[in-house]
Short mmCIF file of C-alpha atoms in Angstrom, two decimals:
data_model
loop_
_atom_site.label_atom_id
_atom_site.label_comp_id
_atom_site.label_asym_id
_atom_site.label_seq_id
_atom_site.Cartn_x
_atom_site.Cartn_y
_atom_site.Cartn_z
CA MET A 1 26.28 -2.09 -7.68
CA GLY A 2 26.08 -5.61 -9.15
CA ASN A 3 27.16 -8.25 -6.70
CA ASN A 4 27.91 -5.71 -4.04
CA LEU A 5 26.16 -7.37 -1.14
CA LEU A 6 26.81 -10.94 -2.24
CA GLY A 7 30.56 -10.33 -2.08
CA HIS A 8 30.21 -9.19 1.53
CA LEU A 9 28.24 -12.13 2.89
CA THR A 10 29.68 -14.53 5.46
CA THR A 11 28.55 -17.95 6.67
CA TRP A 12 26.75 -16.14 9.49
CA ASP A 13 24.68 -14.17 7.00
CA TYR A 14 23.63 -17.29 5.12
CA ALA A 15 22.74 -19.01 8.41
CA ILE A 16 20.49 -16.09 9.36
CA VAL A 17 18.66 -16.16 6.03
CA VAL A 18 18.08 -19.92 6.29
CA ALA A 19 16.89 -19.68 9.91
CA TYR A 20 14.49 -16.89 8.97
CA VAL A 21 12.96 -18.83 6.07
CA VAL A 22 12.47 -21.83 8.37
CA ILE A 23 10.73 -19.69 11.05
CA LEU A 24 8.41 -18.17 8.42
CA VAL A 25 7.45 -21.54 6.98
CA VAL A 26 6.73 -22.87 10.49
CA ILE A 27 4.49 -19.86 11.28
CA GLY A 28 2.69 -20.38 7.96
CA PHE A 29 2.16 -24.10 8.58
CA ARG A 30 0.93 -23.56 12.14
CA ALA A 31 -1.64 -21.03 10.95
CA SER A 32 -2.76 -23.42 8.22
CA ALA A 33 -3.01 -26.35 10.69
CA SER A 34 -5.69 -24.44 12.58
CA GLN A 35 -7.46 -24.23 9.20
CA ARG A 36 -7.38 -27.99 8.65
CA ASP A 37 -8.98 -28.58 12.07
CA LYS A 38 -11.84 -26.24 11.13
CA PRO A 39 -12.79 -26.95 7.51
CA ASP A 40 -15.59 -24.37 7.68
CA GLU A 41 -13.17 -21.56 8.40
CA SER A 42 -12.74 -18.92 5.69
CA ILE A 43 -9.23 -18.42 4.31
CA PHE A 44 -10.15 -14.89 3.30
CA LEU A 45 -11.05 -13.00 6.48
CA ALA A 46 -9.14 -14.98 9.14
CA ASN A 47 -12.56 -15.94 10.53
CA LYS A 48 -12.91 -12.39 11.87
CA SER A 49 -10.35 -13.09 14.58
CA LEU A 50 -7.80 -10.28 14.11
CA GLY A 51 -6.96 -7.93 16.99
CA TRP A 52 -5.64 -4.35 16.66
CA ALA A 53 -1.93 -5.24 16.62
CA SER A 54 -2.34 -7.80 13.82
CA ILE A 55 -4.47 -5.37 11.82
CA GLY A 56 -2.00 -2.49 12.22
CA PHE A 57 1.09 -4.54 11.42
CA ASN A 58 -0.64 -6.33 8.56
CA MET A 59 -1.86 -3.09 6.92
CA TRP A 60 1.58 -1.59 7.39
CA GLY A 61 3.21 -4.74 5.99
CA THR A 62 0.94 -4.51 2.95
CA ASN A 63 1.78 -0.81 2.59
CA VAL A 64 5.57 -0.89 3.12
CA GLY A 65 6.70 -2.49 -0.11
CA PRO A 66 10.32 -2.81 -1.16
CA SER A 67 9.76 0.18 -3.41
CA MET A 68 9.23 2.25 -0.28
CA LEU A 69 12.53 1.25 1.29
CA LEU A 70 14.43 2.20 -1.83
CA ALA A 71 12.32 5.13 -2.96
CA PHE A 72 12.24 6.90 0.37
CA ALA A 73 15.98 6.54 0.91
CA SER A 74 16.54 7.80 -2.62
CA ILE A 75 14.26 10.85 -2.20
CA GLY A 76 15.78 11.48 1.24
CA TYR A 77 19.21 11.47 -0.40
CA SER A 78 18.28 13.97 -3.09
CA THR A 79 15.66 16.25 -1.47
CA GLY A 80 15.40 15.64 2.28
CA ILE A 81 12.23 14.83 4.21
CA VAL A 82 9.56 16.07 1.76
CA ALA A 83 8.46 12.49 0.93
CA VAL A 84 7.37 11.99 4.56
CA ASN A 85 4.20 13.82 3.47
CA PHE A 86 3.16 10.62 1.67
CA GLU A 87 3.21 8.91 5.09
CA TRP A 88 2.24 11.53 7.65
CA TYR A 89 -0.56 13.20 5.71
CA ALA A 90 -2.12 9.71 5.47
CA PHE A 91 -3.43 9.90 9.04
CA VAL A 92 -6.36 12.06 7.85
CA PHE A 93 -7.48 9.33 5.43
CA LEU A 94 -6.82 6.52 7.88
CA PHE A 95 -9.14 8.38 10.25
CA LEU A 96 -11.75 8.50 7.47
CA LEU A 97 -11.39 4.72 7.05
CA ALA A 98 -11.69 4.05 10.79
CA VAL A 99 -14.61 6.35 11.58
CA VAL A 100 -16.63 6.64 8.36
CA PHE A 101 -15.94 3.62 6.15
CA ALA A 102 -15.10 0.75 8.53
CA PRO A 103 -18.35 0.95 10.57
CA ARG A 104 -20.35 0.71 7.31
CA TYR A 105 -18.23 -2.11 5.87
CA LEU A 106 -18.55 -4.18 9.04
CA ALA A 107 -22.27 -3.40 9.50
CA ALA A 108 -22.96 -4.46 5.89
CA ASN A 109 -21.12 -7.73 6.74
CA VAL A 110 -19.31 -8.01 3.38
CA SER A 111 -16.03 -9.69 2.53
CA THR A 112 -15.11 -7.49 -0.45
CA MET A 113 -15.36 -3.87 -1.58
CA PRO A 114 -17.34 -4.76 -4.76
CA GLY A 115 -19.72 -6.65 -2.44
CA PHE A 116 -20.24 -3.51 -0.38
CA MET A 117 -21.17 -1.45 -3.45
CA GLY A 118 -23.30 -4.28 -4.85
CA ARG A 119 -25.44 -4.22 -1.71
CA GLN A 120 -26.40 -0.64 -2.57
CA TYR A 121 -26.46 -0.50 -6.37
CA GLY A 122 -27.16 -4.06 -7.42
CA ASP A 123 -25.43 -6.76 -9.45
CA SER A 124 -24.22 -4.71 -12.40
CA THR A 125 -22.22 -2.42 -10.09
CA GLN A 126 -20.77 -5.34 -8.19
CA ASN A 127 -19.67 -7.06 -11.42
CA ILE A 128 -18.04 -3.96 -12.92
CA LEU A 129 -16.24 -3.19 -9.67
CA ALA A 130 -15.11 -6.79 -9.19
CA TRP A 131 -13.36 -6.85 -12.57
CA TYR A 132 -11.93 -3.39 -11.98
CA ALA A 133 -10.61 -4.51 -8.58
CA LEU A 134 -9.05 -7.65 -10.08
CA ILE A 135 -7.22 -5.70 -12.79
CA LYS A 136 -6.09 -3.14 -10.24
CA ILE A 137 -4.74 -5.74 -7.80
CA LEU A 138 -2.97 -7.61 -10.61
CA ILE A 139 -1.29 -4.53 -12.05
CA SER A 140 -0.75 -2.02 -9.28
CA TRP A 141 -0.10 -4.44 -6.44
CA LEU A 142 1.17 -7.72 -7.75
CA SER A 143 3.05 -6.86 -10.89
CA LEU A 144 4.58 -3.55 -9.81
CA GLY A 145 5.36 -4.97 -6.36
CA LEU A 146 6.95 -8.05 -7.84
CA PHE A 147 8.92 -5.97 -10.33
CA ALA A 148 10.26 -3.75 -7.51
CA GLY A 149 11.21 -6.88 -5.61
CA GLY A 150 12.90 -8.51 -8.57
CA PHE A 151 14.77 -5.26 -9.16
CA LEU A 152 15.99 -5.39 -5.57
CA VAL A 153 16.98 -9.03 -5.59
CA ARG A 154 18.82 -8.45 -8.85
CA GLN A 155 20.62 -5.51 -7.23
CA ILE A 156 21.63 -7.57 -4.19
CA LEU A 157 22.36 -10.99 -5.62
CA GLY A 158 23.06 -10.24 -9.26
CA ILE A 159 20.77 -13.02 -10.57
CA PRO A 160 18.62 -12.42 -13.66
CA MET A 161 15.22 -10.79 -13.29
CA TRP A 162 13.12 -13.82 -14.25
CA GLN A 163 14.78 -16.05 -11.63
CA SER A 164 14.39 -13.56 -8.81
CA VAL A 165 10.74 -12.88 -9.71
CA VAL A 166 9.84 -16.58 -9.82
CA VAL A 167 11.50 -17.35 -6.47
CA LEU A 168 9.79 -14.39 -4.79
CA VAL A 169 6.33 -15.17 -6.09
CA LEU A 170 6.57 -18.83 -5.06
CA PHE A 171 7.63 -17.87 -1.55
CA ALA A 172 4.92 -15.22 -1.13
CA GLY A 173 2.29 -17.40 -2.77
CA PHE A 174 3.00 -20.17 -0.27
CA PHE A 175 1.51 -18.18 2.67
CA ALA A 176 -1.56 -17.04 0.78
CA PHE A 177 -2.03 -20.60 -0.47
CA VAL A 178 -1.70 -22.58 2.77
CA GLY A 179 -3.05 -20.26 5.41
CA GLY A 180 -4.94 -17.32 3.89
CA LEU A 181 -5.28 -14.05 5.78
CA LYS A 182 -4.60 -15.57 9.20
CA ALA A 183 -1.19 -16.91 8.19
CA ILE A 184 -0.31 -13.68 6.39
CA ALA A 185 -1.27 -11.56 9.40
CA LYS A 186 0.82 -13.71 11.77
CA VAL A 187 3.82 -13.67 9.44
CA ASN A 188 3.51 -9.90 8.93
CA VAL A 189 3.57 -9.08 12.66
CA PHE A 190 6.85 -11.01 12.98
CA GLN A 191 8.30 -9.42 9.83
CA MET A 192 7.41 -5.82 10.66
CA ILE A 193 8.96 -6.01 14.14
CA LEU A 194 12.08 -7.33 12.45
CA LEU A 195 11.98 -4.53 9.85
CA ILE A 196 11.77 -1.86 12.58
CA ALA A 197 14.66 -3.42 14.53
CA VAL A 198 17.01 -3.74 11.55
CA SER A 199 16.23 -0.34 10.01
CA LEU A 200 16.52 1.48 13.34
CA THR A 201 19.89 -0.19 13.93
CA LEU A 202 21.08 1.07 10.54
CA THR A 203 19.90 4.61 11.34
CA VAL A 204 21.56 4.60 14.79
CA ILE A 205 24.88 3.35 13.37
CA GLY A 206 24.64 6.07 10.70
CA VAL A 207 23.94 8.85 13.21
CA LEU A 208 26.87 7.74 15.39
CA LYS A 209 29.13 7.63 12.36
CA VAL A 210 28.19 11.20 11.37
CA GLY A 211 28.79 12.33 14.96
CA GLY A 212 25.40 12.80 16.63
CA LEU A 213 21.98 14.25 15.79
CA SER A 214 23.02 17.90 15.92
CA LYS A 215 25.81 17.17 13.42
CA VAL A 216 23.30 15.38 11.16
CA TYR A 217 20.97 18.37 11.36
CA HIS A 218 23.65 20.88 10.34
CA SER A 219 25.37 18.77 7.67
CA VAL A 220 22.66 19.09 5.02
CA PRO A 221 21.08 22.12 3.30
CA GLY A 222 18.38 23.81 5.43
CA HIS A 223 15.52 22.96 3.06
CA TYR A 224 16.18 19.24 3.65
CA TRP A 225 14.23 19.56 6.92
CA ASN A 226 11.15 21.23 5.40
CA LEU A 227 8.00 19.19 4.88
CA LEU A 228 6.39 21.80 2.65
CA HIS A 229 8.27 23.03 -0.40
CA PRO A 230 7.44 26.34 -2.14
CA ALA A 231 4.97 26.42 -5.04
CA SER A 232 7.91 27.01 -7.41
CA ASP A 233 9.51 23.66 -6.50
CA PRO A 234 9.28 21.51 -9.66
CA LYS A 235 9.23 18.09 -7.96
CA TYR A 236 7.09 18.45 -4.82
CA PRO A 237 5.31 21.83 -4.66
CA TRP A 238 3.13 22.05 -1.52
CA TYR A 239 -0.15 22.53 -3.42
CA ALA A 240 0.35 19.34 -5.49
CA ILE A 241 0.69 17.25 -2.32
CA LEU A 242 -2.19 19.06 -0.59
CA LEU A 243 -4.65 18.54 -3.48
CA GLY A 244 -3.39 15.49 -5.34
CA TYR A 245 -2.38 13.15 -2.56
CA PRO A 246 -5.88 12.87 -0.98
CA VAL A 247 -7.29 11.39 -4.22
CA SER A 248 -4.83 8.49 -4.11
CA ALA A 249 -5.09 8.21 -0.33
CA VAL A 250 -8.89 7.82 -0.24
CA ALA A 251 -8.74 5.17 -2.98
CA PHE A 252 -5.76 3.44 -1.37
CA PHE A 253 -6.61 3.41 2.34
CA CYS A 254 -10.42 3.48 2.27
CA THR A 255 -11.44 1.42 -0.80
CA ASP A 256 -8.54 -0.85 -1.71
CA GLN A 257 -9.26 -4.53 -1.03
CA ALA A 258 -5.64 -5.29 -0.11
CA MET A 259 -5.57 -2.51 2.52
CA VAL A 260 -9.12 -2.88 3.88
CA GLN A 261 -9.11 -6.69 4.05
CA SER A 262 -7.36 -6.71 7.46
CA VAL A 263 -10.07 -4.42 8.88
CA LEU A 264 -12.81 -6.69 7.45
CA GLY A 265 -11.16 -9.54 9.37
CA ALA A 266 -11.33 -7.60 12.69
CA ARG A 267 -12.68 -9.27 15.82
CA SER A 268 -14.85 -6.21 16.48
CA LEU A 269 -15.32 -2.70 15.13
CA GLU A 270 -13.30 -1.26 18.02
CA GLN A 271 -10.35 -3.58 17.28
CA GLY A 272 -10.56 -2.54 13.62
CA GLN A 273 -10.54 1.17 14.52
CA LEU A 274 -7.64 0.72 16.95
CA GLY A 275 -5.73 -1.25 14.30
CA VAL A 276 -6.11 1.57 11.76
CA ASN A 277 -5.01 4.05 14.45
CA PHE A 278 -1.95 1.88 15.08
CA ILE A 279 -0.82 2.06 11.45
CA GLY A 280 -1.05 5.88 11.80
CA TRP A 281 1.51 5.74 14.64
CA LEU A 282 3.69 3.26 12.72
CA LYS A 283 3.82 5.68 9.78
CA ILE A 284 5.62 8.25 11.95
CA LEU A 285 8.56 5.81 11.86
CA SER A 286 9.03 6.32 8.12
CA LEU A 287 11.26 9.31 8.87
CA PRO A 288 13.87 7.53 11.03
CA LEU A 289 13.51 4.14 9.31
CA PHE A 290 13.49 4.93 5.58
CA ILE A 291 13.98 8.59 4.73
CA GLY A 292 16.58 9.22 7.42
CA THR A 293 18.74 6.50 5.88
CA GLY A 294 18.87 8.49 2.64
CA ILE A 295 19.76 11.75 4.41
CA LEU A 296 22.55 10.01 6.37
CA CYS A 297 23.83 8.48 3.15
CA PHE A 298 23.95 11.96 1.57
CA ILE A 299 26.19 13.16 4.43
CA LEU A 300 28.45 10.08 4.47
CA PHE A 301 28.59 9.34 0.71
CA PRO A 302 27.81 12.63 -1.08
CA HIS A 303 28.97 11.46 -4.53
CA LEU A 304 26.67 8.52 -5.35
CA LYS A 305 25.98 8.20 -9.09
CA ASP A 306 22.44 6.96 -8.48
CA PRO A 307 20.43 8.04 -5.41
CA SER A 308 18.33 4.86 -5.62
CA GLU A 309 21.39 2.98 -4.36
CA ALA A 310 21.39 4.96 -1.09
CA TYR A 311 19.83 2.22 1.05
CA MET A 312 22.08 -0.58 -0.21
CA THR A 313 25.17 1.63 0.02
CA MET A 314 24.44 2.25 3.71
CA VAL A 315 23.93 -1.47 4.34
CA THR A 316 27.08 -2.67 2.60
CA SER A 317 29.22 0.08 4.15
CA LEU A 318 27.95 0.21 7.75
CA PHE A 319 26.62 -3.19 8.78
CA PRO A 320 29.06 -5.69 10.29
CA ALA A 321 29.20 -9.33 9.16
CA GLY A 322 26.16 -11.25 10.28
CA MET A 323 23.97 -8.16 10.08
CA LYS A 324 23.91 -8.09 6.28
CA GLY A 325 22.02 -11.36 6.26
CA LEU A 326 19.38 -9.63 8.37
CA VAL A 327 18.95 -6.97 5.70
CA ILE A 328 18.33 -9.53 2.99
CA VAL A 329 15.80 -11.01 5.40
CA VAL A 330 14.05 -7.66 5.85
CA LEU A 331 13.93 -7.05 2.11
CA ILE A 332 12.38 -10.48 1.60
CA ALA A 333 10.00 -9.61 4.45
CA VAL A 334 8.62 -6.40 2.95
CA LEU A 335 8.20 -8.18 -0.36
CA VAL A 336 6.43 -11.22 0.97
CA GLY A 337 4.20 -8.96 3.08
CA THR A 338 2.97 -6.98 0.10
CA ILE A 339 2.72 -9.81 -2.42
CA SER A 340 1.03 -12.36 -0.15
CA SER A 341 -1.55 -9.79 0.98
CA SER A 342 -2.33 -8.85 -2.60
CA LEU A 343 -2.61 -12.50 -3.67
CA ASN A 344 -5.06 -13.05 -0.83
CA SER A 345 -7.16 -10.03 -1.91
CA LEU A 346 -7.10 -11.20 -5.51
CA SER A 347 -8.41 -14.63 -4.58
CA THR A 348 -11.04 -13.13 -2.23
CA VAL A 349 -12.48 -10.82 -4.90
CA PHE A 350 -12.44 -13.43 -7.67
CA THR A 351 -13.87 -16.22 -5.52
CA MET A 352 -16.57 -14.25 -3.68
CA ASP A 353 -17.60 -11.73 -6.35
CA VAL A 354 -17.12 -13.63 -9.60
CA TYR A 355 -17.12 -17.38 -8.89
CA ALA A 356 -19.56 -17.75 -5.99
CA ARG A 357 -22.01 -15.20 -7.41
CA ASN A 358 -21.96 -15.69 -11.16
CA ILE A 359 -20.30 -18.99 -12.06
CA ASN A 360 -21.36 -21.40 -9.32
CA PRO A 361 -23.85 -19.84 -6.86
CA ASN A 362 -24.32 -23.17 -5.04
CA ALA A 363 -20.62 -23.74 -4.42
CA SER A 364 -19.74 -25.57 -1.20
CA ASN A 365 -17.18 -24.15 1.21
CA ARG A 366 -14.63 -26.68 -0.08
CA GLN A 367 -15.15 -25.62 -3.70
CA ILE A 368 -14.83 -21.98 -2.71
CA LYS A 369 -11.51 -22.66 -0.95
CA ALA A 370 -10.25 -24.67 -3.92
CA VAL A 371 -11.10 -21.88 -6.37
CA GLY A 372 -9.49 -19.35 -4.01
CA ARG A 373 -6.27 -21.35 -4.08
CA LEU A 374 -6.38 -21.86 -7.84
CA THR A 375 -6.80 -18.08 -8.29
CA ILE A 376 -3.62 -17.56 -6.25
CA LEU A 377 -1.67 -19.83 -8.63
CA VAL A 378 -3.01 -18.08 -11.74
CA GLY A 379 -2.29 -14.67 -10.15
CA CYS A 380 1.31 -15.72 -9.49
CA GLY A 381 1.80 -16.67 -13.14
CA PHE A 382 0.24 -13.48 -14.46
CA ALA A 383 2.27 -11.27 -12.10
CA VAL A 384 5.53 -12.87 -13.24
CA LEU A 385 4.72 -12.15 -16.90
CA VAL A 386 3.75 -8.52 -16.28
CA ALA A 387 6.77 -7.89 -14.04
CA LEU A 388 9.04 -9.14 -16.84
CA ALA A 389 7.17 -6.93 -19.32
CA ILE A 390 7.67 -3.87 -17.09
CA ASP A 391 11.34 -4.77 -16.86
CA SER A 392 11.65 -4.60 -20.65
CA VAL A 393 10.47 -0.94 -20.69
CA LYS A 394 13.68 1.03 -20.37
CA GLY A 395 14.39 4.29 -18.60
CA LEU A 396 11.54 4.37 -16.09
CA ASN A 397 12.05 5.90 -12.68
CA LEU A 398 10.25 3.13 -10.85
CA PHE A 399 8.97 5.11 -7.93
CA ASP A 400 7.42 8.08 -9.67
CA ILE A 401 5.80 5.52 -11.95
CA PHE A 402 4.38 3.82 -8.88
CA GLN A 403 2.85 7.03 -7.52
CA ALA A 404 1.69 8.15 -10.96
CA VAL A 405 -0.02 4.83 -11.77
CA LEU A 406 -1.86 5.04 -8.45
CA GLY A 407 -2.78 8.63 -9.30
CA PHE A 408 -4.56 7.50 -12.49
CA ILE A 409 -6.24 4.41 -11.01
CA ALA A 410 -7.51 6.29 -7.95
CA PRO A 411 -9.90 9.08 -9.12
CA PRO A 412 -12.92 6.94 -10.19
CA LEU A 413 -12.76 4.84 -7.01
CA ALA A 414 -12.38 7.86 -4.75
CA VAL A 415 -15.40 9.52 -6.43
CA VAL A 416 -17.83 6.59 -6.20
CA PHE A 417 -16.96 5.56 -2.65
CA LEU A 418 -17.04 9.10 -1.25
CA LEU A 419 -20.36 9.88 -2.92
CA SER A 420 -21.90 6.55 -1.86
CA VAL A 421 -21.09 7.19 1.77
CA PHE A 422 -21.70 10.95 1.98
CA TRP A 423 -24.48 11.65 -0.53
CA ARG A 424 -27.69 9.62 -0.47
CA ARG A 425 -28.83 10.77 -3.89
CA THR A 426 -26.02 9.01 -5.77
CA THR A 427 -27.60 6.66 -8.32
CA GLN A 428 -26.62 3.39 -9.94
CA ARG A 429 -26.22 5.07 -13.34
CA ALA A 430 -23.71 7.54 -11.92
CA VAL A 431 -21.68 4.85 -10.13
CA ASN A 432 -21.56 2.46 -13.12
CA GLY A 433 -20.77 5.31 -15.52
CA ILE A 434 -17.88 6.62 -13.44
CA ILE A 435 -16.38 3.17 -12.82
CA SER A 436 -16.54 2.13 -16.49
CA VAL A 437 -16.32 5.27 -18.67
CA GLY A 438 -14.61 7.39 -15.99
CA SER A 439 -11.91 4.75 -15.46
CA ALA A 440 -11.29 4.43 -19.19
CA PHE A 441 -10.87 8.23 -19.34
CA SER A 442 -8.60 8.36 -16.28
CA LEU A 443 -6.40 5.47 -17.43
CA GLY A 444 -6.35 6.92 -20.96
CA VAL A 445 -4.94 10.20 -19.63
CA GLY A 446 -2.44 8.10 -17.66
CA VAL A 447 -1.23 6.28 -20.76
CA MET A 448 -0.87 9.61 -22.60
CA TYR A 449 1.09 11.06 -19.67
CA LEU A 450 3.38 8.09 -19.07
CA TRP A 451 4.06 6.84 -22.61
CA VAL A 452 2.55 8.77 -25.52
CA LEU A 453 3.36 12.39 -24.62
CA PRO A 454 5.69 12.06 -21.61
CA PRO A 455 6.20 15.24 -19.54
CA GLY A 456 9.96 14.96 -20.08
CA LYS A 457 9.40 15.95 -23.74
CA TYR A 458 6.13 17.90 -23.54
CA ASP A 459 5.99 20.63 -20.93
CA PHE A 460 2.25 21.46 -21.08
CA TRP A 461 1.39 18.88 -18.38
CA PRO A 462 0.66 19.92 -14.80
CA HIS A 463 2.33 17.99 -11.93
CA TYR A 464 1.02 14.39 -11.98
CA LEU A 465 -0.57 14.86 -8.53
CA ILE A 466 -2.46 17.93 -9.79
CA LEU A 467 -3.45 15.98 -12.90
CA SER A 468 -4.91 13.30 -10.63
CA PHE A 469 -6.83 15.98 -8.70
CA LEU A 470 -8.23 17.52 -11.92
CA ILE A 471 -9.45 14.12 -13.16
CA PHE A 472 -11.05 13.54 -9.75
CA ALA A 473 -12.81 16.94 -9.86
CA ALA A 474 -14.11 16.32 -13.39
CA LEU A 475 -15.44 12.84 -12.53
CA PHE A 476 -16.96 14.15 -9.31
CA VAL A 477 -18.96 16.81 -11.17
CA ALA A 478 -19.96 14.23 -13.80
CA ALA A 479 -21.21 11.82 -11.12
CA VAL A 480 -23.32 14.52 -9.44
CA LEU A 481 -24.85 15.56 -12.76
CA LEU A 482 -25.56 11.94 -13.76
CA SER A 483 -27.30 11.37 -10.41
CA LEU A 484 -29.39 14.56 -10.57
CA THR A 485 -30.56 13.94 -14.15
CA ASP A 486 -31.28 10.21 -13.70
CA PRO A 487 -35.02 9.70 -14.42
CA ALA A 488 -35.11 6.46 -12.39
CA GLY A 489 -33.33 8.32 -9.60
CA GLN A 490 -33.56 6.90 -6.12
CA ALA A 491 -35.57 3.86 -7.14
CA ARG A 492 -32.28 2.33 -8.36
CA ARG A 493 -30.49 2.54 -5.04
CA GLN A 494 -31.25 -0.02 -2.37
CA ALA A 495 -31.25 1.48 1.08
CA VAL A 496 -28.89 -0.66 3.14
CA ASP A 497 -29.94 -0.80 6.76
CA TYR A 498 -26.75 -0.48 8.77
CA GLY A 499 -28.72 -0.41 12.02
CA VAL A 500 -27.48 2.31 14.36
CA LEU A 501 -23.82 2.82 13.47
CA ALA A 502 -21.76 2.45 16.63
CA ARG A 503 -20.02 5.58 17.88
CA PRO A 504 -16.28 5.22 18.41
CA THR A 505 -15.52 4.14 22.00
CA ARG A 506 -13.71 6.40 24.48
CA ARG A 507 -10.44 4.57 23.88
CA VAL A 508 -10.72 4.99 20.10
CA GLN A 509 -11.57 8.72 20.43
CA PHE A 510 -8.67 9.33 22.80
CA LEU A 511 -6.07 7.57 20.64
CA TRP A 512 -7.17 9.35 17.44
CA ALA A 513 -7.11 12.72 19.23
CA ALA A 514 -3.61 11.95 20.52
CA LEU A 515 -2.42 10.97 17.04
CA ALA A 516 -3.85 14.19 15.54
CA VAL A 517 -2.07 16.33 18.17
CA VAL A 518 1.25 14.57 17.53
CA MET A 519 0.89 14.93 13.73
CA VAL A 520 0.07 18.63 13.86
CA GLY A 521 3.03 19.06 16.20
CA LEU A 522 5.36 17.31 13.75
CA TYR A 523 4.19 19.53 10.89
CA VAL A 524 4.82 22.65 12.99
CA VAL A 525 8.29 21.47 14.03
CA PHE A 526 9.37 20.54 10.48
CA ASN A 527 8.30 23.77 8.83
CA GLY A 528 9.91 26.35 10.99
CA HIS A 529 12.97 26.87 8.80
#
């Protein structure tokens, strides 16, 4: 691959990249100017001003990392549409966020997830969760995201890893630093519309080149169009996705600061619920935008050495001059979207849960903003170091690692948040125990699985998604037992008065019902083979 794309660039392409960077910087500065006029405004929650479109695009921008572009095209190339499950099945958990979690988060009036749990279980829970959230954002979001981005930039431009990582983190850090969530949300709306336009163009050119949709359909093996693979399938058996994916999805969509932050910044509960609904519709696009590219590449270039080059191969082969610059732009876009959102979450959690509560409780708004910005700089430095460390580990398939890491981080979070919302008898002892000891256990199993006794050499392991489900089940039972046998029992849990939780409005109900009908329809259509 090497300098593949660089060799194909024209003056037009460079002009497009420069123009794009200028537009982004202007959007960022304009959003931050509104901040300077209102010194009391929070950089963390966009002053609760976000409408549904910003929330949907921003959550999607946080979710669609560069790893997704490459991974989905690569899986599409080698196995067909099965990976769409990771996008379409998500609507169930997005619904859970919109209807069960979001009303409670907004009624509790918190700016962070640890803050939400602290309101119910006290300071010790909030402190444990804050540190857990910080480590999680640093590793799973920032460092892995940055590594994936550096990997990409290295693939496109052929510059060394450390240079590409530093440039990316400075660019992404700029938006989090100057404008906070408001700037990031504005930039993400612009970037995601661009991403859809460029990726759809690539898919359309590919379909025309193959000779139409019917030709595309008949040019690949039949099982390429099946969403559910048989239980005997070693890579994606249906039961692993059915049982294992929900554990990651609850932790990711319903409890993850980087994902939930946009909803916390909603103008109203209804706007928040409509925004989450909107990302559900956007996720349908993953088939034509990302996975379809891989399937088209399989038809047009069946002899690729490495499926992970599917996306770039399509770009370099099909896009005319002037369009290739747009692709570099889109790749920068998905990266900046993910990294700037995670930097903003990192600074929110550290500033609100650690600094303003434990280090300097009397901090003024100016001090809080200053610490928030300092945290962003430290986060940038840390992420660069970890990304370079990941790069030195050889022979990792980046994308399975990504899913697997999430699968080991997720179980403790999924357990404590689900129990807190659905079971009133959950006690502080259970929550603290699961977050501290349960996490150590879950991550310990993860380290064994990924490095010490890797499944490539030792075949006693179940599928990593099933492993994630088993850890979740074990921790769930442990949490229930800890709660039932806690002598202090209920006395330890503070009843949070949410008032009367608002019922979803007619519009919200209608749009979620419509989305559910469409999703069920898609599953029926893509399993009839």
